[in-house]
Tab-separated table of C-alpha atoms in Angstrom:
chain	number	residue	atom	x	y	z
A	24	UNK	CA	20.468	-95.864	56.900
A	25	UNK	CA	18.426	-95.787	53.807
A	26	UNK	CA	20.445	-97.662	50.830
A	27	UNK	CA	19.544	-97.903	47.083
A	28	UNK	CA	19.068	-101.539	46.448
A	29	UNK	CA	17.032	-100.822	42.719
A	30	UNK	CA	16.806	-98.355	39.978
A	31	UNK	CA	14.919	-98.493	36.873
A	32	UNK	CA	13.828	-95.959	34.229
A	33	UNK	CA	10.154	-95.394	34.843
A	34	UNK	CA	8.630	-93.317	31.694
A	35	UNK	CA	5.729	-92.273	33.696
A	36	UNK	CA	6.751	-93.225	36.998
A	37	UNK	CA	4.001	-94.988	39.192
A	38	UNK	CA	0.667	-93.728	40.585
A	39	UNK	CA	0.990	-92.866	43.957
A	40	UNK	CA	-2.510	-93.022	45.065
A	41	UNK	CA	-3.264	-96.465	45.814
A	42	UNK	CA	0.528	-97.838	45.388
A	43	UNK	CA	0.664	-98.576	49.087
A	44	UNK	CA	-2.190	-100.927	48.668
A	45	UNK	CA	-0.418	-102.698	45.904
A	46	UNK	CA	2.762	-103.094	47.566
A	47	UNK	CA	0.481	-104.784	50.220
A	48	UNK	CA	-0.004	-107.902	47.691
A	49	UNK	CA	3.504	-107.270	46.897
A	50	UNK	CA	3.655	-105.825	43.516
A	51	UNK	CA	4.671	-102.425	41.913
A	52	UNK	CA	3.169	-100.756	38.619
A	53	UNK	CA	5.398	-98.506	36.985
A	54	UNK	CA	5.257	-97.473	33.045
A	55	UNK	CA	8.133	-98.071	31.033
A	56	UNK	CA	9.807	-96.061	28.607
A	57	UNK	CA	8.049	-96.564	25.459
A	58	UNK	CA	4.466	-96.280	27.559
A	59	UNK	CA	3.971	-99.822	28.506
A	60	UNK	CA	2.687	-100.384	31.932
A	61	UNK	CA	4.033	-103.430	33.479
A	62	UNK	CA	3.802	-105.584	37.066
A	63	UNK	CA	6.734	-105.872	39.145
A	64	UNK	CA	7.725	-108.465	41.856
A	65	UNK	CA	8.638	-106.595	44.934
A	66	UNK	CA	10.897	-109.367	45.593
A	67	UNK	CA	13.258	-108.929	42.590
A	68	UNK	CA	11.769	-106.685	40.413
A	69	UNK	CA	10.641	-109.200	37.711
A	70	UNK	CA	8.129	-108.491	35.098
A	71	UNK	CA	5.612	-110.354	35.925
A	72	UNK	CA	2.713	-108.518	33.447
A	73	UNK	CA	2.226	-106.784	30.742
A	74	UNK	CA	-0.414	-104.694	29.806
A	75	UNK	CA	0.409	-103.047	27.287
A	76	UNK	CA	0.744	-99.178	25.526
A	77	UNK	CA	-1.581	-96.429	26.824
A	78	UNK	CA	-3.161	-97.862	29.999
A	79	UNK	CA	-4.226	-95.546	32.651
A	80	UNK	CA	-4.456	-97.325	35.696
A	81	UNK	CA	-5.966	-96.706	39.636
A	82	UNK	CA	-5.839	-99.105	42.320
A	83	UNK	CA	-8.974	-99.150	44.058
A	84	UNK	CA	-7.971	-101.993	46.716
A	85	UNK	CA	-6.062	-104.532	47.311
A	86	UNK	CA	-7.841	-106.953	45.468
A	87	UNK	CA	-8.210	-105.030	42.015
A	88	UNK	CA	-6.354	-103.021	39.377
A	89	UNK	CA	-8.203	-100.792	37.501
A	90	UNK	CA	-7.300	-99.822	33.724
A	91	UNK	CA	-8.700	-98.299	31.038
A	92	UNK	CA	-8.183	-98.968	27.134
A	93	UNK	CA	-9.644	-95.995	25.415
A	94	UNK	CA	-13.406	-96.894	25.901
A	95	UNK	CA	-13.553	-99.887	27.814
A	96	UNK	CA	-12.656	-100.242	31.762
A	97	UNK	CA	-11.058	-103.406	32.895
A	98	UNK	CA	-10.393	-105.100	36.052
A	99	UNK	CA	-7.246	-106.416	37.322
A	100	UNK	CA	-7.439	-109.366	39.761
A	101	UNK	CA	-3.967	-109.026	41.803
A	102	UNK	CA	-3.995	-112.386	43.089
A	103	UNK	CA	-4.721	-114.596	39.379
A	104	UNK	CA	-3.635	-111.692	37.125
A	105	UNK	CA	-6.903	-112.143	35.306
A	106	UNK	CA	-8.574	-109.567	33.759
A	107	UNK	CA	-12.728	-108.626	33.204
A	108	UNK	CA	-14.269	-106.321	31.268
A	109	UNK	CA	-16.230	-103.753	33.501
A	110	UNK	CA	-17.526	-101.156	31.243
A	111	UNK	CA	-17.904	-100.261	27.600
A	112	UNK	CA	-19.165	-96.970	26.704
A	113	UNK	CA	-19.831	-94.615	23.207
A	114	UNK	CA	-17.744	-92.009	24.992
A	115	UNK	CA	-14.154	-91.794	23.793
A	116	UNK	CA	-12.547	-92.234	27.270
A	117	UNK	CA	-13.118	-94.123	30.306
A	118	UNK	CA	-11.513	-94.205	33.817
A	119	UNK	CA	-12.365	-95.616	36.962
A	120	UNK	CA	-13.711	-92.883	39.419
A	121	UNK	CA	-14.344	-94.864	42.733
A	122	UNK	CA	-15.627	-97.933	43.644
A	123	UNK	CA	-19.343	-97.547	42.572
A	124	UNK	CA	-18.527	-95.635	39.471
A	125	UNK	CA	-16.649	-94.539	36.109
A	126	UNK	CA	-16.073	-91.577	34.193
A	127	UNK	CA	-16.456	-91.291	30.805
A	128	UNK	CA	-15.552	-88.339	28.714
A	129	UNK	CA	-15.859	-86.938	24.562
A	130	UNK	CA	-14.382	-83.994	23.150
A	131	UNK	CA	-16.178	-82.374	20.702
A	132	UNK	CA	-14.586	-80.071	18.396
A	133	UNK	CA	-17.548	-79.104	15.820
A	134	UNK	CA	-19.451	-75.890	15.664
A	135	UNK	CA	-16.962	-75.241	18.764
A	136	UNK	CA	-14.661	-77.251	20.952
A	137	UNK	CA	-16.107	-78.359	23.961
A	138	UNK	CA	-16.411	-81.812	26.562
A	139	UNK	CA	-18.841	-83.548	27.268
A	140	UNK	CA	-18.697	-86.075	30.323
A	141	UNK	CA	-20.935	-88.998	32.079
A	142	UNK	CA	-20.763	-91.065	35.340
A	143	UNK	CA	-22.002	-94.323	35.116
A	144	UNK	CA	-22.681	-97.210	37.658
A	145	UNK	CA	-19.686	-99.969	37.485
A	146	UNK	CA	-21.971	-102.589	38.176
A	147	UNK	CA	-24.483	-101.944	35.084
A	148	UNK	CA	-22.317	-99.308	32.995
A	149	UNK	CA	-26.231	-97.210	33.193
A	150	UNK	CA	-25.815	-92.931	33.142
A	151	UNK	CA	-26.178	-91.539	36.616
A	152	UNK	CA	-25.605	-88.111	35.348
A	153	UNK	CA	-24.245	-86.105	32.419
A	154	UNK	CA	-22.411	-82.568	32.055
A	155	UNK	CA	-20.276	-80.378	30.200
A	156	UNK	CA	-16.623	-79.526	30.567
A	157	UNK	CA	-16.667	-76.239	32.713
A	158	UNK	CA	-17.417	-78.352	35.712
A	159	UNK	CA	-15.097	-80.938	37.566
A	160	UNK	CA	-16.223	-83.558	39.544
A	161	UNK	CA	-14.472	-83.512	43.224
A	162	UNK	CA	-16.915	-86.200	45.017
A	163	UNK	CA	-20.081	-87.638	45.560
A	164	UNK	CA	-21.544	-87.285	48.862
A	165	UNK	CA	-25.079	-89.338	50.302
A	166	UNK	CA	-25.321	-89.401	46.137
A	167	UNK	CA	-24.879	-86.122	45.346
A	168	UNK	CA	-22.278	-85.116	43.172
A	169	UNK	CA	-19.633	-82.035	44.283
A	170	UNK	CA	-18.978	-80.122	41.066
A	171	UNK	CA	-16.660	-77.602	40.690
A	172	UNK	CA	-17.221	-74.810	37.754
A	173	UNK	CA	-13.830	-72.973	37.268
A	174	UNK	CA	-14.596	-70.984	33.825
A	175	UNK	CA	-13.371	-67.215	33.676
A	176	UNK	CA	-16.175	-65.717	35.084
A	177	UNK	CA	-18.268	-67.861	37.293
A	178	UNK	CA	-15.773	-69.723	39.661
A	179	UNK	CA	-17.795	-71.590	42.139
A	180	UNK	CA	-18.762	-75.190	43.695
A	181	UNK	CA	-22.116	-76.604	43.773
A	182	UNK	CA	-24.013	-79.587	45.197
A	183	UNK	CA	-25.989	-81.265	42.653
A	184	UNK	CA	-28.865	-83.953	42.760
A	185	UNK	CA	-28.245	-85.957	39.801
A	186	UNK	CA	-31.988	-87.456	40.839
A	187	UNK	CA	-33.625	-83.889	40.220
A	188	UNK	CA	-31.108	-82.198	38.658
A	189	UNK	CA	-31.137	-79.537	41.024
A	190	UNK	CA	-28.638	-77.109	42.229
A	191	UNK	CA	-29.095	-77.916	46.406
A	192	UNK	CA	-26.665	-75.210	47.148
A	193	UNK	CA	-23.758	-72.778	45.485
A	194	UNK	CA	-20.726	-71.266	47.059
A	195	UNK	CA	-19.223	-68.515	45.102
A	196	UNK	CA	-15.563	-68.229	44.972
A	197	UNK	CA	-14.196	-64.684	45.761
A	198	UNK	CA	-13.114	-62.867	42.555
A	199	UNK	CA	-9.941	-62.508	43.709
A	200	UNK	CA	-9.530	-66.186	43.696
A	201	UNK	CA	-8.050	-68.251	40.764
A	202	UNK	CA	-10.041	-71.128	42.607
A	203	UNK	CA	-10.264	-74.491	44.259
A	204	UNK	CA	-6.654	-75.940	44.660
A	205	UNK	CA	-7.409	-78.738	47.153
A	206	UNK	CA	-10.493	-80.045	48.741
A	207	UNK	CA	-11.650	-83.130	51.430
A	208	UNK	CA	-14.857	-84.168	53.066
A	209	UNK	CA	-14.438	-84.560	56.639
A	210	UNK	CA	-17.896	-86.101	58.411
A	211	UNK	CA	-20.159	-83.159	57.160
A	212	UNK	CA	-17.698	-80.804	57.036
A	213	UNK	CA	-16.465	-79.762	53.386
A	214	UNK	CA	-12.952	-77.956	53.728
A	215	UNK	CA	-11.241	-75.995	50.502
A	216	UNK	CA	-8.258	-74.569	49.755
A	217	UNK	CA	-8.316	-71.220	47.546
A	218	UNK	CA	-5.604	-69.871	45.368
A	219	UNK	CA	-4.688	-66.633	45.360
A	220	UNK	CA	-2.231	-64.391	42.702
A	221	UNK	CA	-0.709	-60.851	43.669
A	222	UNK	CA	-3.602	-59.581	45.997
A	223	UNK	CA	-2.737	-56.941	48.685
A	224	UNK	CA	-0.163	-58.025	51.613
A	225	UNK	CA	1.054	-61.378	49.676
A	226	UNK	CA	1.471	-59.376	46.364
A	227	UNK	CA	3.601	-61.391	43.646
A	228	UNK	CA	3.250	-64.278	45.370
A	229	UNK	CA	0.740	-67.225	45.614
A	230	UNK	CA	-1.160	-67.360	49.158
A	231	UNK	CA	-4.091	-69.627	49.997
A	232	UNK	CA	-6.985	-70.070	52.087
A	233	UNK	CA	-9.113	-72.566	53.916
A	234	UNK	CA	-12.704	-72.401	54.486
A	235	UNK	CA	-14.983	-75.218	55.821
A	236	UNK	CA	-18.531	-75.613	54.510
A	237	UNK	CA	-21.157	-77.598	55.865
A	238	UNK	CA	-21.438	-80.327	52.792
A	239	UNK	CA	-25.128	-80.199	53.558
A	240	UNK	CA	-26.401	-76.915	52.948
A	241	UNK	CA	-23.525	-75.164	51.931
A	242	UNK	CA	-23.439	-72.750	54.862
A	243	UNK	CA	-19.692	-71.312	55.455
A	244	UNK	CA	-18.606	-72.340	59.316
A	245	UNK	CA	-15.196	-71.305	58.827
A	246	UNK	CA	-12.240	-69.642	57.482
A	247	UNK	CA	-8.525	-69.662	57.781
A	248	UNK	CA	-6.792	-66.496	57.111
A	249	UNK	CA	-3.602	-66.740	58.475
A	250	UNK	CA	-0.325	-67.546	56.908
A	251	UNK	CA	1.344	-69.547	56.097
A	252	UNK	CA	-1.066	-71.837	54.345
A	253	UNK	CA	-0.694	-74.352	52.010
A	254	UNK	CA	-1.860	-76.253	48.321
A	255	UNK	CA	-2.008	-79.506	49.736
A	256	UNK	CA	-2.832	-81.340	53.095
A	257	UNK	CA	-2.700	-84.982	54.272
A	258	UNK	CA	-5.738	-86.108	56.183
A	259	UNK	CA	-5.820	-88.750	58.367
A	260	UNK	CA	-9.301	-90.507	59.015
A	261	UNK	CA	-8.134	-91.868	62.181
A	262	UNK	CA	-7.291	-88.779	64.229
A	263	UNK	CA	-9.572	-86.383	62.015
A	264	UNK	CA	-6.901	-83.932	61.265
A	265	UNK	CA	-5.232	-82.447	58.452
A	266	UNK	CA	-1.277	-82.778	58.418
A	267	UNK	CA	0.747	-80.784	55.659
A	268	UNK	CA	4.924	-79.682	55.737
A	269	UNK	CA	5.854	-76.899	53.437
A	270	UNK	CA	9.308	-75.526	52.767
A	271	UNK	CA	10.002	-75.880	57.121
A	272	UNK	CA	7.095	-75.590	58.440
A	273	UNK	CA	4.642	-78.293	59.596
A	274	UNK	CA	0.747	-77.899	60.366
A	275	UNK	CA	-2.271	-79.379	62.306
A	276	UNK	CA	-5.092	-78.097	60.905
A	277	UNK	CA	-8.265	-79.186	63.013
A	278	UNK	CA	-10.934	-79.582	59.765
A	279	UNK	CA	-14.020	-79.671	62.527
A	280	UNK	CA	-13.452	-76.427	64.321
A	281	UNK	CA	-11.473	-74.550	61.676
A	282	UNK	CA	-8.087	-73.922	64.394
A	283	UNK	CA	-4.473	-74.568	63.023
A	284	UNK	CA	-3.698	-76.384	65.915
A	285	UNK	CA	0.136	-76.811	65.594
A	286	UNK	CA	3.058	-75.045	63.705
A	287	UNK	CA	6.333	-75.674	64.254
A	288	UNK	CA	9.328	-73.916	62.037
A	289	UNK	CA	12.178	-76.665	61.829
A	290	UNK	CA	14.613	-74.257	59.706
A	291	UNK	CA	16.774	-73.255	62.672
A	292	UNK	CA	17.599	-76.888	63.235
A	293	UNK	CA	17.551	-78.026	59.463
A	294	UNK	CA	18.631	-74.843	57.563
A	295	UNK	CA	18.879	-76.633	53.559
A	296	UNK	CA	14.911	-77.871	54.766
A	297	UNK	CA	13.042	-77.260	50.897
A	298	UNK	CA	10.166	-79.247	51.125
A	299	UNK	CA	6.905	-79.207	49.089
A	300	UNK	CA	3.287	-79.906	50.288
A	301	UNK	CA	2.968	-81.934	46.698
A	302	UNK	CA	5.704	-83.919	48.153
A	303	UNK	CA	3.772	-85.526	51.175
A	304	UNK	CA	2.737	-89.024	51.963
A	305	UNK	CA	0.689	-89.669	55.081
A	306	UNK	CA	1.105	-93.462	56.036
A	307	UNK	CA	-1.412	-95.229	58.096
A	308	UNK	CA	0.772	-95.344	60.890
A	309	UNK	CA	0.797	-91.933	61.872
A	310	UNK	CA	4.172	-90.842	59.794
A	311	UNK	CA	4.239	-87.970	57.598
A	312	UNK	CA	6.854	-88.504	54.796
A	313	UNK	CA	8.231	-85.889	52.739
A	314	UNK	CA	10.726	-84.621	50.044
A	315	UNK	CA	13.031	-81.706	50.373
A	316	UNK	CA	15.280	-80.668	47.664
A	317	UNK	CA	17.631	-77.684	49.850
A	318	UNK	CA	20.250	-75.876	48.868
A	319	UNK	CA	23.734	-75.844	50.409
A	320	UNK	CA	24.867	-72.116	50.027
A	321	UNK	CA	28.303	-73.146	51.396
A	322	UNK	CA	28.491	-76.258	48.787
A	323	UNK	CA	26.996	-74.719	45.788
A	324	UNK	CA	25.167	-78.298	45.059
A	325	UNK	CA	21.236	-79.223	46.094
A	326	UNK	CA	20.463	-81.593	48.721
A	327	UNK	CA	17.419	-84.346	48.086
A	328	UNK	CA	16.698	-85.331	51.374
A	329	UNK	CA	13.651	-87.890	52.508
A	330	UNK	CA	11.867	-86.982	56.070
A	331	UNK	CA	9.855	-87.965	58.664
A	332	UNK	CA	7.461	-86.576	60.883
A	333	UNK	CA	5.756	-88.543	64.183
A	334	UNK	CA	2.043	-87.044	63.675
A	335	UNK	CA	1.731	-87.754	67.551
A	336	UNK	CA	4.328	-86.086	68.810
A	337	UNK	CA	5.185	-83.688	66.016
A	338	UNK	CA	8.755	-84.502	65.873
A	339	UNK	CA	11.105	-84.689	62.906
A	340	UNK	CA	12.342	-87.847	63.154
A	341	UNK	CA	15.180	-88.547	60.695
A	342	UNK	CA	16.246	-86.596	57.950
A	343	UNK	CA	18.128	-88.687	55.332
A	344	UNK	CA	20.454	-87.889	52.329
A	345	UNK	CA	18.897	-89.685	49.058
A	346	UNK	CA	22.313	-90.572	46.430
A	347	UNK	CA	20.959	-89.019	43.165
A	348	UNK	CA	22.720	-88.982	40.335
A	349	UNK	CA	25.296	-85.915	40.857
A	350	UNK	CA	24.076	-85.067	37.000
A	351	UNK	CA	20.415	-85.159	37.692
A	352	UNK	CA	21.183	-82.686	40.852
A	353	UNK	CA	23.217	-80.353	39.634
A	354	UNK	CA	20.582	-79.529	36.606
A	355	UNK	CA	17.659	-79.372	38.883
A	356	UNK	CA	16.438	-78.404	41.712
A	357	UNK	CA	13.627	-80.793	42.419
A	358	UNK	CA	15.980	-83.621	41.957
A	359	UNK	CA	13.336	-85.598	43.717
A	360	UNK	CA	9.730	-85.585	42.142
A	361	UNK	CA	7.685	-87.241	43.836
A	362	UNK	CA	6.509	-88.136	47.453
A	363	UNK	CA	8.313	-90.914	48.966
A	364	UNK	CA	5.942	-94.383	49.448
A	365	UNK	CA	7.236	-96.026	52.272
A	366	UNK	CA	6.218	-99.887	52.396
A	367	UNK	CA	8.109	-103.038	54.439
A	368	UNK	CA	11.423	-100.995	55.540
A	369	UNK	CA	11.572	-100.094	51.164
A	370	UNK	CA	11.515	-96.177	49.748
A	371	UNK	CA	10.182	-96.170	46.565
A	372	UNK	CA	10.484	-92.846	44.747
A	373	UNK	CA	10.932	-91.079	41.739
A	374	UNK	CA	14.036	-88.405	40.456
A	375	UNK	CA	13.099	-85.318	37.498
A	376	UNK	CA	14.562	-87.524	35.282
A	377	UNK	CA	11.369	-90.309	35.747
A	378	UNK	CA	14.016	-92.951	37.100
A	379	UNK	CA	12.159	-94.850	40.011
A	380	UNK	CA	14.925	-95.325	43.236
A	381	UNK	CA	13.758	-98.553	45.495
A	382	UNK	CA	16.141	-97.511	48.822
A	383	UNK	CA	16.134	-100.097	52.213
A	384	UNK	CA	16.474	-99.431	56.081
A	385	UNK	CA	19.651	-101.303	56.735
């Protein structure tokens, strides 16, 4: 039984992405209310750090914390708490993109408003390439860089060469689309989810698909029609596959050969089942945890619920009753607002109302 053991106003909650790594070395970031990011013990919740007002941060590995104060980048070093300066640019902005490289970013308001942005190498803070703010940067693949241009009227992704600054290859979105909502790089296999707004059979409501691109030339090798599909999926680099659970359903999506290769409808046996792809945390052992906020018809009151999914056998586990604030439930329905980070037998998660719940298997 999962029972609340912490809880602690979190102004911005904690980054996800990476957290799982830092509860390895057993600490916790989490920004307090008035924008100060601290380090927590995982043992008792001290303060052990503090870094300050403003600090974007990304945990990389287990070893470092990256942060970045306006135009410089600094490392962290979990285990000493020291911390080197990586990069200083002339850009305005600066975060940590990956492990080779940073991203640094100016907006320019005069004659007209507009961004500018530059990667540069971590280890020598040198330009690797520079472009302007229609087009996002997804990845960087054998060197390339995956760019996605989303303006009005020419919605499309493209593989460029920073060496020769050369397009290598450009898929068009359809027009229909509102574009990219979710992409990952599987071997040499590029898949993409598409949005789509009030088109034909789905009309007033949001549908998406999934197409997979060969990453090298750009070729289309497949494309999922069928729904339902979903914004986000969970892939797993040791089995290859793509897990997701939406609302009730859960998927297997087979990223090589384009096949949904499992769906399986748990409403009949979990009727208040509200979960949301967003809401999704793929652990490295195979479990696919979620966050469902239902609603009991017969009750008149929302249920936040935590859940999990064996990825090997594709059954639901446990579904477990989260004690939220009957205040913070009854004025919203996605009481819980965040994906649940499971870590040592510990829930960590956040409510609408930015407070961060630490819950225990007991």
């Amino acid at each position: 039984m999962w029972k609340g053991i912490y809880k602690r106003y979190a102004w911005g909650g904690f980054n996800t992405e990476g957290a799982e790594k830092l509860l390895n070395s057993g600490y916790l970031a989490i920004y307090e209310e008035n924008n100060t990011l601290k380090i927590l013990s995982t043992n008792d919740f001290s303060p052990l750090l503090d870094l300050g007002k403003g600090n974007i941060f990304k945990v990389i590995s287990e070893k470092y914390l990256y942060l970045s104060y306006g135009n410089t980048l600094k490392k962290l070093h979990i285990d000493n708490f020291s911390l080197e300066k990586v990069c200083t640019t002339n850009e305005k902005n600066i975060l940590i993109f990956d492990d080779t490289y940073c991203l640094s970013s100016t907006l320019t308001r005069k004659p007209k408003w507009s961004y500018s942005y530059e990667l540069k190498s971590l280890s020598s803070c040198d330009t690797y390439y520079q472009w302007n703010y229609k087009n996002t940067l997804y990845s960087i693949v054998n060197g390339d860089l995956l760019l996605s241009d989303e303006s009005s009227n020419n919605k499309c992704l493209k593989r460029i060469s920073p060496n020769t600054d050369t397009e290598l290859w450009r898929f068009d979105f359809n027009d229909d689309s509102s574009g990219r909502h979710y992409m990952q790089v599987v071997d040499d296999i590029l898949v993409i989810g598409l949005q789509y707004h009030n088109q034909g059979e789905y009309q007033n409501n949001t549908h998406y698909n999934l197409v997979g691109l060969n990453v090298n030339t750009g070729k289309v090798l497949w494309e999922i029609l069928k729904q339902p599909l979903y914004p986000i999926y969970q892939y797993s680099k040791e089995s290859k596959k793509l897990y997701t659970f939406g609302d009730s359903i859960f998927q297997v999506v087979n990223p090589i050969s384009g096949v949904i290769e499992k769906e399986i409808d748990f409403i009949s046996d979990y009727p208040h089942l509200r979960a949301s792809t967003h809401k999704n945390y793929l652990s490295n052992g195979g479990y696919l945890y979620f966050a469902s906020n239902g609603y009991d018809e017969i009750l008149k009151t929302y249920l936040p619920q935590v859940g999990v999914i064996n990825t090997d056998n594709h059954e639901l586990e446990c579904l477990v009753d989260i004690e939220i604030d009957l205040e913070i439930i009854s004025k919203a329905s996605n009481a819980l607002n965040s994906a649940p980070i499971i870590h040592d037998d510990r829930m960590y998660i956040i409510d609408c109302d930015s407070n961060i719940y630490i819950l225990e298997n007991q």
